[in-house]
CSV table of C-alpha atoms in Angstrom, one decimal:
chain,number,residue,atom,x,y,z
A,247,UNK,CA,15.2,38.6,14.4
A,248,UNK,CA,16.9,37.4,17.4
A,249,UNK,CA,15.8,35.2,20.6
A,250,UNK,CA,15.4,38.1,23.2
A,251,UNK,CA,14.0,40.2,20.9
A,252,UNK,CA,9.8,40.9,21.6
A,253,UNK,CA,7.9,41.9,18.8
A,254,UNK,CA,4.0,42.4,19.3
A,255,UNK,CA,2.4,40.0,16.5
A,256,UNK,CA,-1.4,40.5,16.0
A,257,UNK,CA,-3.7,37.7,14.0
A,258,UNK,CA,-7.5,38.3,12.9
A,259,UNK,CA,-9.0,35.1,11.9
A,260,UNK,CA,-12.0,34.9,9.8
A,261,UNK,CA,-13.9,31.6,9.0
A,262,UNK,CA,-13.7,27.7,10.3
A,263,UNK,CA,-12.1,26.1,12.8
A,264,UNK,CA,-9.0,25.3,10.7
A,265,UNK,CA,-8.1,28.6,10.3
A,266,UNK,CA,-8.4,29.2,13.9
A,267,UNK,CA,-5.5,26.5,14.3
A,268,UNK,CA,-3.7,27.4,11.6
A,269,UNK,CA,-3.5,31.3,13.2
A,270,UNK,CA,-2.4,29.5,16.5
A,271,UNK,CA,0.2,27.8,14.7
A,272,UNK,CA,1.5,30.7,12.9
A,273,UNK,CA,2.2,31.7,16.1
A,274,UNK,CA,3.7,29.1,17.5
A,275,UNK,CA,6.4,29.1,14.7
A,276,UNK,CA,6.8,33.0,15.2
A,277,UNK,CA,7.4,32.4,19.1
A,278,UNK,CA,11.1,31.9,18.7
A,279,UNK,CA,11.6,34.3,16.6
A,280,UNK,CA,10.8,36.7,19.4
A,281,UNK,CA,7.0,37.7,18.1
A,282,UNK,CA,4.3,37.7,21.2
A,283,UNK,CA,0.4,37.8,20.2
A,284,UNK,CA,-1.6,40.7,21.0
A,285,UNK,CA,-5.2,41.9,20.8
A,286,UNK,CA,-4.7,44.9,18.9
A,287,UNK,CA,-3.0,46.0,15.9
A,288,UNK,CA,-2.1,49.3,16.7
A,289,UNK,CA,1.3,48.7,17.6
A,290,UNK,CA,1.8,45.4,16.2
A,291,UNK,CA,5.4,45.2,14.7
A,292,UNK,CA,3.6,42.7,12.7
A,293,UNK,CA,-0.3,41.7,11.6
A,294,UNK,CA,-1.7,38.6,9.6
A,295,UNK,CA,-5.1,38.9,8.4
A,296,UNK,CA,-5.9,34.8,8.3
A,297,UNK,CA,-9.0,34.8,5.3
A,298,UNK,CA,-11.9,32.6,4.7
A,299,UNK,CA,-13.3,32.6,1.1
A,300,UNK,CA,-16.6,30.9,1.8
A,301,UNK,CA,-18.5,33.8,3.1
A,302,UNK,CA,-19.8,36.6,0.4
A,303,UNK,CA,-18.0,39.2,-0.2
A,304,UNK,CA,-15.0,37.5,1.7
A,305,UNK,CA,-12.2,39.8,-0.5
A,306,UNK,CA,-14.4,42.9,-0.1
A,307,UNK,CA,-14.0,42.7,4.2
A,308,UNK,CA,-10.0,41.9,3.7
A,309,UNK,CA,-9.3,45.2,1.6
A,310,UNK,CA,-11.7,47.2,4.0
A,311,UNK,CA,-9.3,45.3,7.2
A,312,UNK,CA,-6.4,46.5,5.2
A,313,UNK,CA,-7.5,50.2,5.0
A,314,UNK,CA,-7.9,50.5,8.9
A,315,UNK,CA,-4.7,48.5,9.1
A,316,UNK,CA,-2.7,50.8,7.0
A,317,UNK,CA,-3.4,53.9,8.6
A,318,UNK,CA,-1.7,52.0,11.8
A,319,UNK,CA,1.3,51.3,9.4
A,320,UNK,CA,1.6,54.8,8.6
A,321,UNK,CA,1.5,56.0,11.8
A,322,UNK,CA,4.1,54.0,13.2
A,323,UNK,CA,6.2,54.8,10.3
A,324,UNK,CA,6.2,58.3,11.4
A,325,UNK,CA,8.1,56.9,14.4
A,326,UNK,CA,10.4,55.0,12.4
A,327,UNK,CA,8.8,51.9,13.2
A,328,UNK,CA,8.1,49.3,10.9
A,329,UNK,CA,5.1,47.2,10.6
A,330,UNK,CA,4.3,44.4,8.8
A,331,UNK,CA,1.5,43.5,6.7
A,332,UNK,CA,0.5,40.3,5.8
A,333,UNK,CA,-2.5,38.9,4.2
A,334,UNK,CA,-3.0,34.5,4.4
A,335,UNK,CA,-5.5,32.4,4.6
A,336,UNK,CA,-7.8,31.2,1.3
A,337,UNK,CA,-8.2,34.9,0.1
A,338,UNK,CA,-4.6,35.0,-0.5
A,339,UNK,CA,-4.4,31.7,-2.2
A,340,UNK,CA,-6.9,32.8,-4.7
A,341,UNK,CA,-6.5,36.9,-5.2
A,342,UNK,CA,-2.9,36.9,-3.7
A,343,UNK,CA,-1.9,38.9,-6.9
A,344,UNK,CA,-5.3,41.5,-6.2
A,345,UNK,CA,-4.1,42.0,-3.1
A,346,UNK,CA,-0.6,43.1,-4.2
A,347,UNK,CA,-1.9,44.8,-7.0
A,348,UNK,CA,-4.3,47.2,-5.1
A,349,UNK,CA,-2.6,47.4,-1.6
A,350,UNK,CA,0.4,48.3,-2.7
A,351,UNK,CA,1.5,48.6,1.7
A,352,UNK,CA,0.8,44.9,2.0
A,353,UNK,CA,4.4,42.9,2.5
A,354,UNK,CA,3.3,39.5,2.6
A,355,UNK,CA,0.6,37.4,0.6
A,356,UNK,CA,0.4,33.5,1.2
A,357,UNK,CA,-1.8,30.4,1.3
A,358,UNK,CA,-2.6,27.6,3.8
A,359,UNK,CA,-0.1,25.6,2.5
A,360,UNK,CA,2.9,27.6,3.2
A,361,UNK,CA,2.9,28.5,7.0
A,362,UNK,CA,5.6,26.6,8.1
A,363,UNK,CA,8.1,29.0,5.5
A,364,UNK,CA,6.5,32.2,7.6
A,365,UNK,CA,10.0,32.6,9.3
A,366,UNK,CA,11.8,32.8,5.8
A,367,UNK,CA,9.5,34.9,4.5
A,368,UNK,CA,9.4,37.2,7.1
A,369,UNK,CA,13.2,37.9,6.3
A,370,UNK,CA,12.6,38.9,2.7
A,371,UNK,CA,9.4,40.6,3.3
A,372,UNK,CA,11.9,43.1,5.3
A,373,UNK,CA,13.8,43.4,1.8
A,374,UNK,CA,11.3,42.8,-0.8
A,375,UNK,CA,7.5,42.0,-1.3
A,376,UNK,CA,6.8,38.5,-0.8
A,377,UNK,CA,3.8,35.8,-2.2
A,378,UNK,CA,3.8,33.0,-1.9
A,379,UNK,CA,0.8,31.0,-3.1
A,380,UNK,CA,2.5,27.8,-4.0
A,381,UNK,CA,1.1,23.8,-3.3
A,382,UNK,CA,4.7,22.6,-1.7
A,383,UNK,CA,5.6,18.7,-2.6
A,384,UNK,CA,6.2,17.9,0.9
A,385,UNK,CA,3.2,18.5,3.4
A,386,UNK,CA,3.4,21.8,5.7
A,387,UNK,CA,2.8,19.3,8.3
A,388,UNK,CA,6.2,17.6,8.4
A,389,UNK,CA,8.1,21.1,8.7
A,390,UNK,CA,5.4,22.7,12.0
A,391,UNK,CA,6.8,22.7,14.9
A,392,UNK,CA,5.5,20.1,17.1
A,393,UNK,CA,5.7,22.4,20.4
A,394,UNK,CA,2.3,23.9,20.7
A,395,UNK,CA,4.3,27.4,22.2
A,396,UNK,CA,0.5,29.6,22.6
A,397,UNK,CA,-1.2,26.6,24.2
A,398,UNK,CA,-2.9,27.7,27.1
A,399,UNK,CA,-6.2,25.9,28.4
A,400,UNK,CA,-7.5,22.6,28.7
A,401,UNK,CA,-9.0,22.1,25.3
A,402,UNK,CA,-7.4,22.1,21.8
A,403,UNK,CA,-6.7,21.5,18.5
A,404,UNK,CA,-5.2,18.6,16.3
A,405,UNK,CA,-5.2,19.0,12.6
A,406,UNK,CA,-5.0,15.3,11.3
A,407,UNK,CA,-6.6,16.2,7.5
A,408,UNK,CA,-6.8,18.8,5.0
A,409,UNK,CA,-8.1,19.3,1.7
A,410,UNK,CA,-10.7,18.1,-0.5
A,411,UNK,CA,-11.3,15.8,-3.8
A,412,UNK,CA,-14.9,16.5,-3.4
A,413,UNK,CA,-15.2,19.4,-6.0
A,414,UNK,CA,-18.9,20.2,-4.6
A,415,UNK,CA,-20.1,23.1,-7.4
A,416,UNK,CA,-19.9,25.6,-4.8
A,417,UNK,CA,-17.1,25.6,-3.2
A,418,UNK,CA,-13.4,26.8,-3.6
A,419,UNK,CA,-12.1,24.7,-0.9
A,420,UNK,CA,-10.4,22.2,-3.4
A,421,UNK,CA,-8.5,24.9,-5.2
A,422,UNK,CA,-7.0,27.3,-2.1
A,423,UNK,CA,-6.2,24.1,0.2
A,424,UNK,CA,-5.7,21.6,-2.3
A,425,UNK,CA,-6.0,17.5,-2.2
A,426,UNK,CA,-6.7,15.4,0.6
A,427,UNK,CA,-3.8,14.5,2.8
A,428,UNK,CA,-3.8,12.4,5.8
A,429,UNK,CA,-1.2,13.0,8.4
A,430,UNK,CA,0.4,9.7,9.8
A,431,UNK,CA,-1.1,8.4,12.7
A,432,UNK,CA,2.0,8.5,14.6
A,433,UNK,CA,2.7,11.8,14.7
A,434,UNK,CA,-1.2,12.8,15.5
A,435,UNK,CA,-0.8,10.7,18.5
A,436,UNK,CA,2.7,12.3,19.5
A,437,UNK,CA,0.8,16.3,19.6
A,438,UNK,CA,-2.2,14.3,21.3
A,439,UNK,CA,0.5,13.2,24.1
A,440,UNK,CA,2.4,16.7,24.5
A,441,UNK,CA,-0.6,18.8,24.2
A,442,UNK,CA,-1.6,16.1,27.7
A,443,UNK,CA,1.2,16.7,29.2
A,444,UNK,CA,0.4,21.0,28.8
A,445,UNK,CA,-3.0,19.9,30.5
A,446,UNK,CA,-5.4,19.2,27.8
A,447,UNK,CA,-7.7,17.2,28.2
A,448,UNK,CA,-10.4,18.2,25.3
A,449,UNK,CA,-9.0,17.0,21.8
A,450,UNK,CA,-11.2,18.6,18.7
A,451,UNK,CA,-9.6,16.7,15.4
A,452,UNK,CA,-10.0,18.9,12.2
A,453,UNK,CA,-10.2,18.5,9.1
A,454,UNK,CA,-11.5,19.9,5.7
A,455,UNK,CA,-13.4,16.4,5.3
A,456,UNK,CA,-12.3,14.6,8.7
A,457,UNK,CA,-14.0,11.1,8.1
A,458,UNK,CA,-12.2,10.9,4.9
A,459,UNK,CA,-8.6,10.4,7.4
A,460,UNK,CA,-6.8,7.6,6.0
A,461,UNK,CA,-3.4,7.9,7.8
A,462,UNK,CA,-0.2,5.7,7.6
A,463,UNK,CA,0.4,3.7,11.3
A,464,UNK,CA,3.9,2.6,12.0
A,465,UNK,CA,2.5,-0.6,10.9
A,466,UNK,CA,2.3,0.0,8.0
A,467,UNK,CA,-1.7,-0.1,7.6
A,468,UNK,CA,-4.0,2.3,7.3
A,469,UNK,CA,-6.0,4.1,10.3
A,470,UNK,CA,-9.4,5.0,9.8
A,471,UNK,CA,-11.1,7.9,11.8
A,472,UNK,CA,-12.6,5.4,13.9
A,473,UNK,CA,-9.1,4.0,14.4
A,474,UNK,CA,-7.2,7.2,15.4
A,475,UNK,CA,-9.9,8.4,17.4
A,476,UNK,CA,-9.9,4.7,19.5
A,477,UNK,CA,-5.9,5.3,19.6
A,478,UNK,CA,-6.1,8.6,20.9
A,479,UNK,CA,-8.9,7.3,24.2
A,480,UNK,CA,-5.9,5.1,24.9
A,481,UNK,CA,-3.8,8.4,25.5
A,482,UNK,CA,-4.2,9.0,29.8
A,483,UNK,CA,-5.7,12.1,31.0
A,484,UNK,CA,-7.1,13.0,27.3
A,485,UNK,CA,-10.8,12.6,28.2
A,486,UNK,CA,-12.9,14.3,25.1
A,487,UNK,CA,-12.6,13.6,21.9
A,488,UNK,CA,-14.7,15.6,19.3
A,489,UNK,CA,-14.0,15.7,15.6
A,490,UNK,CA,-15.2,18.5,12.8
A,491,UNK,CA,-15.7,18.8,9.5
A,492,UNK,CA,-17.8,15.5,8.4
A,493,UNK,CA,-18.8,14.5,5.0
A,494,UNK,CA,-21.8,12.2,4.3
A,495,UNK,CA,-20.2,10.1,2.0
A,496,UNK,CA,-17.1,9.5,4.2
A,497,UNK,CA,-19.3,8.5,7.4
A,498,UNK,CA,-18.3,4.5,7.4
A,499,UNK,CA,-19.3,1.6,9.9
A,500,UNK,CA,-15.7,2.1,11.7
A,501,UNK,CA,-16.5,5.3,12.6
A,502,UNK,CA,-20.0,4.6,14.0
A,503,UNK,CA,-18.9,1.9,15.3
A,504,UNK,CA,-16.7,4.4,17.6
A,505,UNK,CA,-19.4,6.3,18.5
A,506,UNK,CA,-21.1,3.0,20.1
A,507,UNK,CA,-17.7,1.9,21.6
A,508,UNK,CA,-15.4,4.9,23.0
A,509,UNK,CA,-16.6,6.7,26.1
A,510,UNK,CA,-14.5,9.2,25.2
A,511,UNK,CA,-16.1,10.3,22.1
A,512,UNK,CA,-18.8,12.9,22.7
A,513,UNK,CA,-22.2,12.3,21.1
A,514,UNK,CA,-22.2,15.2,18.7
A,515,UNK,CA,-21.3,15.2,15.0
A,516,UNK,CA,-21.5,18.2,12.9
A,517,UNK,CA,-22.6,16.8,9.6
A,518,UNK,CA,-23.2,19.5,6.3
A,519,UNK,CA,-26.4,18.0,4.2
A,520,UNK,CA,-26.6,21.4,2.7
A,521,UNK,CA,-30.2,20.7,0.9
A,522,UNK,CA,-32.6,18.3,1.6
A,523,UNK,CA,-33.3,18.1,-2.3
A,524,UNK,CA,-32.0,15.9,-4.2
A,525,UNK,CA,-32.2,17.5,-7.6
A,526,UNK,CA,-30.2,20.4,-6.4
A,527,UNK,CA,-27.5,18.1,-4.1
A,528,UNK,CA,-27.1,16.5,-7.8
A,529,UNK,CA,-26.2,20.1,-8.8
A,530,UNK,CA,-24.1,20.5,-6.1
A,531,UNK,CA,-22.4,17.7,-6.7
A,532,UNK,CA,-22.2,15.8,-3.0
A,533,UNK,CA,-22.7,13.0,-4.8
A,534,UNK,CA,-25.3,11.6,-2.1
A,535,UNK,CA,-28.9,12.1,-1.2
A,536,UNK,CA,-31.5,13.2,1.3
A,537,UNK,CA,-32.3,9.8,2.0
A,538,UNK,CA,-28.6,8.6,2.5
A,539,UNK,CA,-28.5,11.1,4.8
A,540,UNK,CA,-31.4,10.3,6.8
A,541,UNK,CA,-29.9,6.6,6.9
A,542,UNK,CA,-26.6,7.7,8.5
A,543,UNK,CA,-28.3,9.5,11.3
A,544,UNK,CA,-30.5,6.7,11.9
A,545,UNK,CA,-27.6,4.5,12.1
A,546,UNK,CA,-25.6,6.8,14.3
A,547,UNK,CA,-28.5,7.6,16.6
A,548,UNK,CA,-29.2,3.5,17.0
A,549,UNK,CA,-25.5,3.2,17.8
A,550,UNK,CA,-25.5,6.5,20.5
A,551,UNK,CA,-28.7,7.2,21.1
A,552,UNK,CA,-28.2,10.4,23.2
A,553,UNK,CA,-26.2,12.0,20.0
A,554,UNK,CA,-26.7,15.0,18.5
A,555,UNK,CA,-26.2,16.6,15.4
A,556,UNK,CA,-25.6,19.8,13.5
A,557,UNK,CA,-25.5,20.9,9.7
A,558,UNK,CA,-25.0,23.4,7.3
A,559,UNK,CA,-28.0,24.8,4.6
A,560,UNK,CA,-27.4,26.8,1.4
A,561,UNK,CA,-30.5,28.1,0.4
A,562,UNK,CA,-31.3,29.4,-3.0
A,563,UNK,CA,-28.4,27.7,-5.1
A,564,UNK,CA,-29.2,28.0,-8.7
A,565,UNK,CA,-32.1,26.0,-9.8
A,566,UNK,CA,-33.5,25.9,-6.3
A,567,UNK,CA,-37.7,26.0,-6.9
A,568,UNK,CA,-40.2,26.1,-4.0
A,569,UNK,CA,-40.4,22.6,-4.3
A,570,UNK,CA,-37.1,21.9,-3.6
A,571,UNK,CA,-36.4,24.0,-0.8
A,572,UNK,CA,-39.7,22.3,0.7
A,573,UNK,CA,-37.8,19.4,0.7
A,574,UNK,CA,-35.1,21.1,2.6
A,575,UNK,CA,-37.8,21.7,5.4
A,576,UNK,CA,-38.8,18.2,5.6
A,577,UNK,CA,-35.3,17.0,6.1
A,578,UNK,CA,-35.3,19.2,9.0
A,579,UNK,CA,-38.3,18.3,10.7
A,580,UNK,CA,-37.8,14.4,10.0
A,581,UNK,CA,-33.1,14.8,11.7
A,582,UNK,CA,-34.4,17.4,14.4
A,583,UNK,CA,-31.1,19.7,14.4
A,584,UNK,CA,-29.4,20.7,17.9
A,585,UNK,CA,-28.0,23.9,15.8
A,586,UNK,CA,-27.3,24.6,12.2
A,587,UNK,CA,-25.4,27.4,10.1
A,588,UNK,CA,-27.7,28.4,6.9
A,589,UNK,CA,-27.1,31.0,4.3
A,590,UNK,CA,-28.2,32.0,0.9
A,591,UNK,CA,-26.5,31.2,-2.0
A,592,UNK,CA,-23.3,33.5,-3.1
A,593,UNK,CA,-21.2,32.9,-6.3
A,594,UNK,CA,-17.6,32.2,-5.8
A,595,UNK,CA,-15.4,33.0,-8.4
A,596,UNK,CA,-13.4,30.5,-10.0
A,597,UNK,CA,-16.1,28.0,-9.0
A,598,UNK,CA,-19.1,25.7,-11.7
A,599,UNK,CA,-21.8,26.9,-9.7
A,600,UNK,CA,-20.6,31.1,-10.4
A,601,UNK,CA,-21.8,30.1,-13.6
A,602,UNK,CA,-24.4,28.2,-13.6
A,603,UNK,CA,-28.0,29.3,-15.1
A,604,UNK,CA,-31.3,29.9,-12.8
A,605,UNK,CA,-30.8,31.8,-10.5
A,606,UNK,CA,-33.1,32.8,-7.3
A,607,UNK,CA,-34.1,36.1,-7.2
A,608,UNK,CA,-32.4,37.9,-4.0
A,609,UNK,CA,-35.8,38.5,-2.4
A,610,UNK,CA,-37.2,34.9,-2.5
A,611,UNK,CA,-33.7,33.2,-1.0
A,612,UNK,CA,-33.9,35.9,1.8
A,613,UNK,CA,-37.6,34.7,2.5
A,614,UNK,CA,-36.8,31.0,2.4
A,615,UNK,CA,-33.9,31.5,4.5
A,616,UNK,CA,-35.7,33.2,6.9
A,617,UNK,CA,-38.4,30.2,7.3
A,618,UNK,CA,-35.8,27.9,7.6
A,619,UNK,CA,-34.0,29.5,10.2
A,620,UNK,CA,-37.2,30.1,12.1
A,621,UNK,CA,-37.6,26.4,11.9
A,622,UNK,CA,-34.1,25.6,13.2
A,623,UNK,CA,-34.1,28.0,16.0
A,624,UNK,CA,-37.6,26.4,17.3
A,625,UNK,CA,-35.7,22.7,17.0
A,626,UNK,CA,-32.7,23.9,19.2
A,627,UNK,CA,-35.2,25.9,21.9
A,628,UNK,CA,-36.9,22.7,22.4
A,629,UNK,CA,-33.2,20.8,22.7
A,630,UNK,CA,-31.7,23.6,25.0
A,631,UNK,CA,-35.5,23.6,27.4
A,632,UNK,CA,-35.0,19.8,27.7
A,633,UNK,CA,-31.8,20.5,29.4
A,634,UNK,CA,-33.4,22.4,32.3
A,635,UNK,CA,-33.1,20.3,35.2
A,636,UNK,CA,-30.7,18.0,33.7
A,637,UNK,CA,-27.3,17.3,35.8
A,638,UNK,CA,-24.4,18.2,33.0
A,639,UNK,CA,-20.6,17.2,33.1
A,640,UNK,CA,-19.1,20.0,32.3
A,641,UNK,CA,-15.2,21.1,31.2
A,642,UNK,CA,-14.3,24.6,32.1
A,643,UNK,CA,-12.0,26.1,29.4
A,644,UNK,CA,-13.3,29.5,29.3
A,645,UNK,CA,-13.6,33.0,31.4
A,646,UNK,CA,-17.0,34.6,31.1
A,647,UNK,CA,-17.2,38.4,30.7
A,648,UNK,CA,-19.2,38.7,34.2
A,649,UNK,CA,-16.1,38.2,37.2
A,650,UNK,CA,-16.5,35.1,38.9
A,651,UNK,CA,-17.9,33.7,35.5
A,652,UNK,CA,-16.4,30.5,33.4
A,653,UNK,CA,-18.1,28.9,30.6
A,654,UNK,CA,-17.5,25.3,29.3
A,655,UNK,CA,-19.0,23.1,26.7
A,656,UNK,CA,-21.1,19.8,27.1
A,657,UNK,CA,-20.2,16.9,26.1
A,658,UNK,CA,-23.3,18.0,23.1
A,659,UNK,CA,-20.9,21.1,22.4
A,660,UNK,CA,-23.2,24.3,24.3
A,661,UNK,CA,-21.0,26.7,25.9
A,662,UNK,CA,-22.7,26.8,29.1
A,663,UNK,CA,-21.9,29.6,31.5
A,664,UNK,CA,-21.8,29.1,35.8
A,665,UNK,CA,-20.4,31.2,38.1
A,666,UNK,CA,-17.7,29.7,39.6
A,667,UNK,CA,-14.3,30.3,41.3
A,668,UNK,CA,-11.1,30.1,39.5
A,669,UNK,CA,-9.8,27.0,40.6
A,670,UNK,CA,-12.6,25.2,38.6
A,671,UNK,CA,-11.1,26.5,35.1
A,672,UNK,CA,-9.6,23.4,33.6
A,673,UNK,CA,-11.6,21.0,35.1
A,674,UNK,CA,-14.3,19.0,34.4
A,675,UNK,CA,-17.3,19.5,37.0
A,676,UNK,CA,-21.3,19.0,37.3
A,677,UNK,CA,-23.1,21.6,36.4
A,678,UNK,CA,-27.4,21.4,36.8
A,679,UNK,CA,-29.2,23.9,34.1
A,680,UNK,CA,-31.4,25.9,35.4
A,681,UNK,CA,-32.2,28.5,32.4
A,682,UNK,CA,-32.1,28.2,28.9
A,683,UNK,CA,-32.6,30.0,25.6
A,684,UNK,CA,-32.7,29.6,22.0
A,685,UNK,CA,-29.0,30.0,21.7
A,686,UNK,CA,-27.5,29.4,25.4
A,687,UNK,CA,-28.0,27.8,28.4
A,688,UNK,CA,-27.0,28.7,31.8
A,689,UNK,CA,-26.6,26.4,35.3
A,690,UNK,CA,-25.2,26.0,38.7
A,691,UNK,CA,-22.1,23.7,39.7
A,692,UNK,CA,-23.5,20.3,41.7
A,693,UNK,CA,-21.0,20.3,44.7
């Protein structure tokens, strides 16, 4: 691989928003390598399939990808031209040696923790069949490269946390990214002050369990959420600052503090409860309960009144009885969701819950899921209709499919769509909404 060379690179990402950073940062560290992104595999010289291994039937989807992907392999080949298969992401930490096994084309397994090797392994993959599925000793973190190459756009990014030490029952998150690891402050606040100086001015900090941060300062204390997030507002011309994923039991007084103090924060939190009964979060192991729950919003919402809040539901998880998932209901109606993500219970392998006894018949989890989404979508018609009429600041960081079309998000985190001339992507302008629906809302810039 040289400098001059261009080689078309494509990425699918599947999942959260941490694997939509980590794909842009694979591509930052293939940009000197010659490697531009594309939308299209077709000719790609090289493609990454970037897996999620929450959703059901998550390896399933990647060997039906890897089908279509082939035949584009083969055809190239025909030409004498080489592509590159690759599989990452948290499938390929957990069934790298399935994917090797059965898709005997694919070059390149390896895991979240390994990205910043991807130029390495790119060099024996054209030699040899790589995986890599190793946890490093030294953070991929301190080897990225701190230029943010594919940056393009007002809004971004910052991984500050990753990992987990919850072990919820359900989840494989602990055992394909590993343990909890803070990144130093310093270093946060250094990609917060170059991705400014590219334009941003929208900051969304990740993070497997992002209130559990507890980074090193050049101090030598320890920084909080609440404390990086104030340290960042500091940073001129950063003007948003928006965090994701919480954790109930990490939600501390520093950090809703914040909320009350730092302009700069916007009043959203997305915040999994995952049941509203406490029997089955006992199952589940989140080692908190509906009440505590209840008790941080109410805290939250006396220290920012206009915030707003979403969640995540798993309904049917083994055990579940009518009575429980009642319960679920009533935590609904009693927070009053902006928007919510819910979905039945699927077994992951390797996981407690995969074998766990009592299971909910398919039929009843579809019909509890379906009341319960019923019930969100009613909550976030009646939040979007409350916004009619409402005067809206309002960053542009998006085109809209219709010309003349950007979207943006709120400062509550709706995309919200307004026709309006070029020169108003990138900045942040009033918008009044004048329609809305269950799942967007739509408005007209205030000159």
């Amino acid at each position: 691989m040289t400098e001059n060379a261009t080689k078309k690179l494509f990425i699918k990402t599947w999942g959260c928003q941490m694997n939509v950073y980590d794909s842009h940062r694979m591509a930052d560290i293939l940009h000197p390598f010659g490697y531009r992104a594309v939308d299209t595999p077709d000719d790609a010289d090289m493609v990454i399939l970037n897996t999620c291994h929450i959703r059901e039937k998550a390896t399933d989807k990647v060997f039906s990808d890897l089908g279509r992907i082939r035949e584009h392999k083969d055809l190239r080949a025909k030409s004498g031209k080489k592509t590159l298969i690759a599989v990452a992401g948290c499938v390929a930490q957990a069934e790298g040696e399935l994917i090797m096994d059965r898709a005997p084309y694919v070059d390149m397994v390896f895991g979240p923790q390994t990205y910043h090797e991807l130029p390495e392994m790119v060099v024996r993959a054209l030699g040899e069949r790589v995986v890599n599925t190793d946890f490093p000793i030294e953070s991929k973190f301190d080897s990225l490269p701190v230029d943010h190459a594919t940056q393009d756009g007002p809004s971004a990014f910052v991984s500050i946390q990753e990992g987990c030490d919850k072990f919820c029952t359900f989840c494989v998150v602990p055992y394909t990214r590993g343990a909890e690891y803070s990144r130093p402050a310093e270093r946060i606040l250094d990609e917060a002050k170059m991705l400014r100086d590219r334009g941003v001015k929208d900051i969304t900090l990740l993070g497997q369990n992002v209130n559990a941060y507890h980074g090193d300062a050049v101090d030598g204390s320890t920084w909080s959420l609440g404390r990086l997030i104030r340290g960042i507002a500091d940073i001129d011309g950063i003007e948003r600052i928006r965090y994701m994923t919480s954790h109930p039991r990490d939600v501390d007084q520093d950090l809703i503090d914040a909320h009350r103090d730092v302009a700069k924060l916007m009043p959203y939190m997305h915040l999994p409860v995952q049941s509203g009964s406490d029997a089955i979060l006992k199952t589940m192991n989140r080692k908190h309960t509906a009440d505590h729950y209840r008790e941080i919003i109410a805290k939250l919402r006396a220290a920012r009144p206009d915030i707003t809040f979403s969640s995540d539901f798993i309904v049917g998880f083994p055990g579940e009885t009518e009575e429980d998932f009642e319960a679920t209901m009533q935590l609904v109606r009693d927070v009053r969701f902006m928007s919510a993500y819910s979905f039945t219970y699927s077994a992951r392998p390797g996981t407690p819950a995969a074998n766990m006894q009592g299971l909910v018949h398919e039929a009843v989890m579809d019909e509890r899921l379906q009341r319960l989404k019923t019930l969100l979508m009613e909550q976030q018609k009646e939040f979007n209709d409350a916004m009619i009429g409402q005067i809206i600041p309002v960053l542009f960081d998006g085109r809209g499919k219709k010309p003349g079309q950007l979207f943006g998000r709120t400062p509550w985190n709706h995309a919200l769509y307004v026709m309006a001339g070029p020169e108003f992507f990138g900045k942040i302008a009033n918008v009044r909404v004048d329609h809305a629906t269950a799942t967007s809302i739509t408005g007209q810039l205030v000159q």
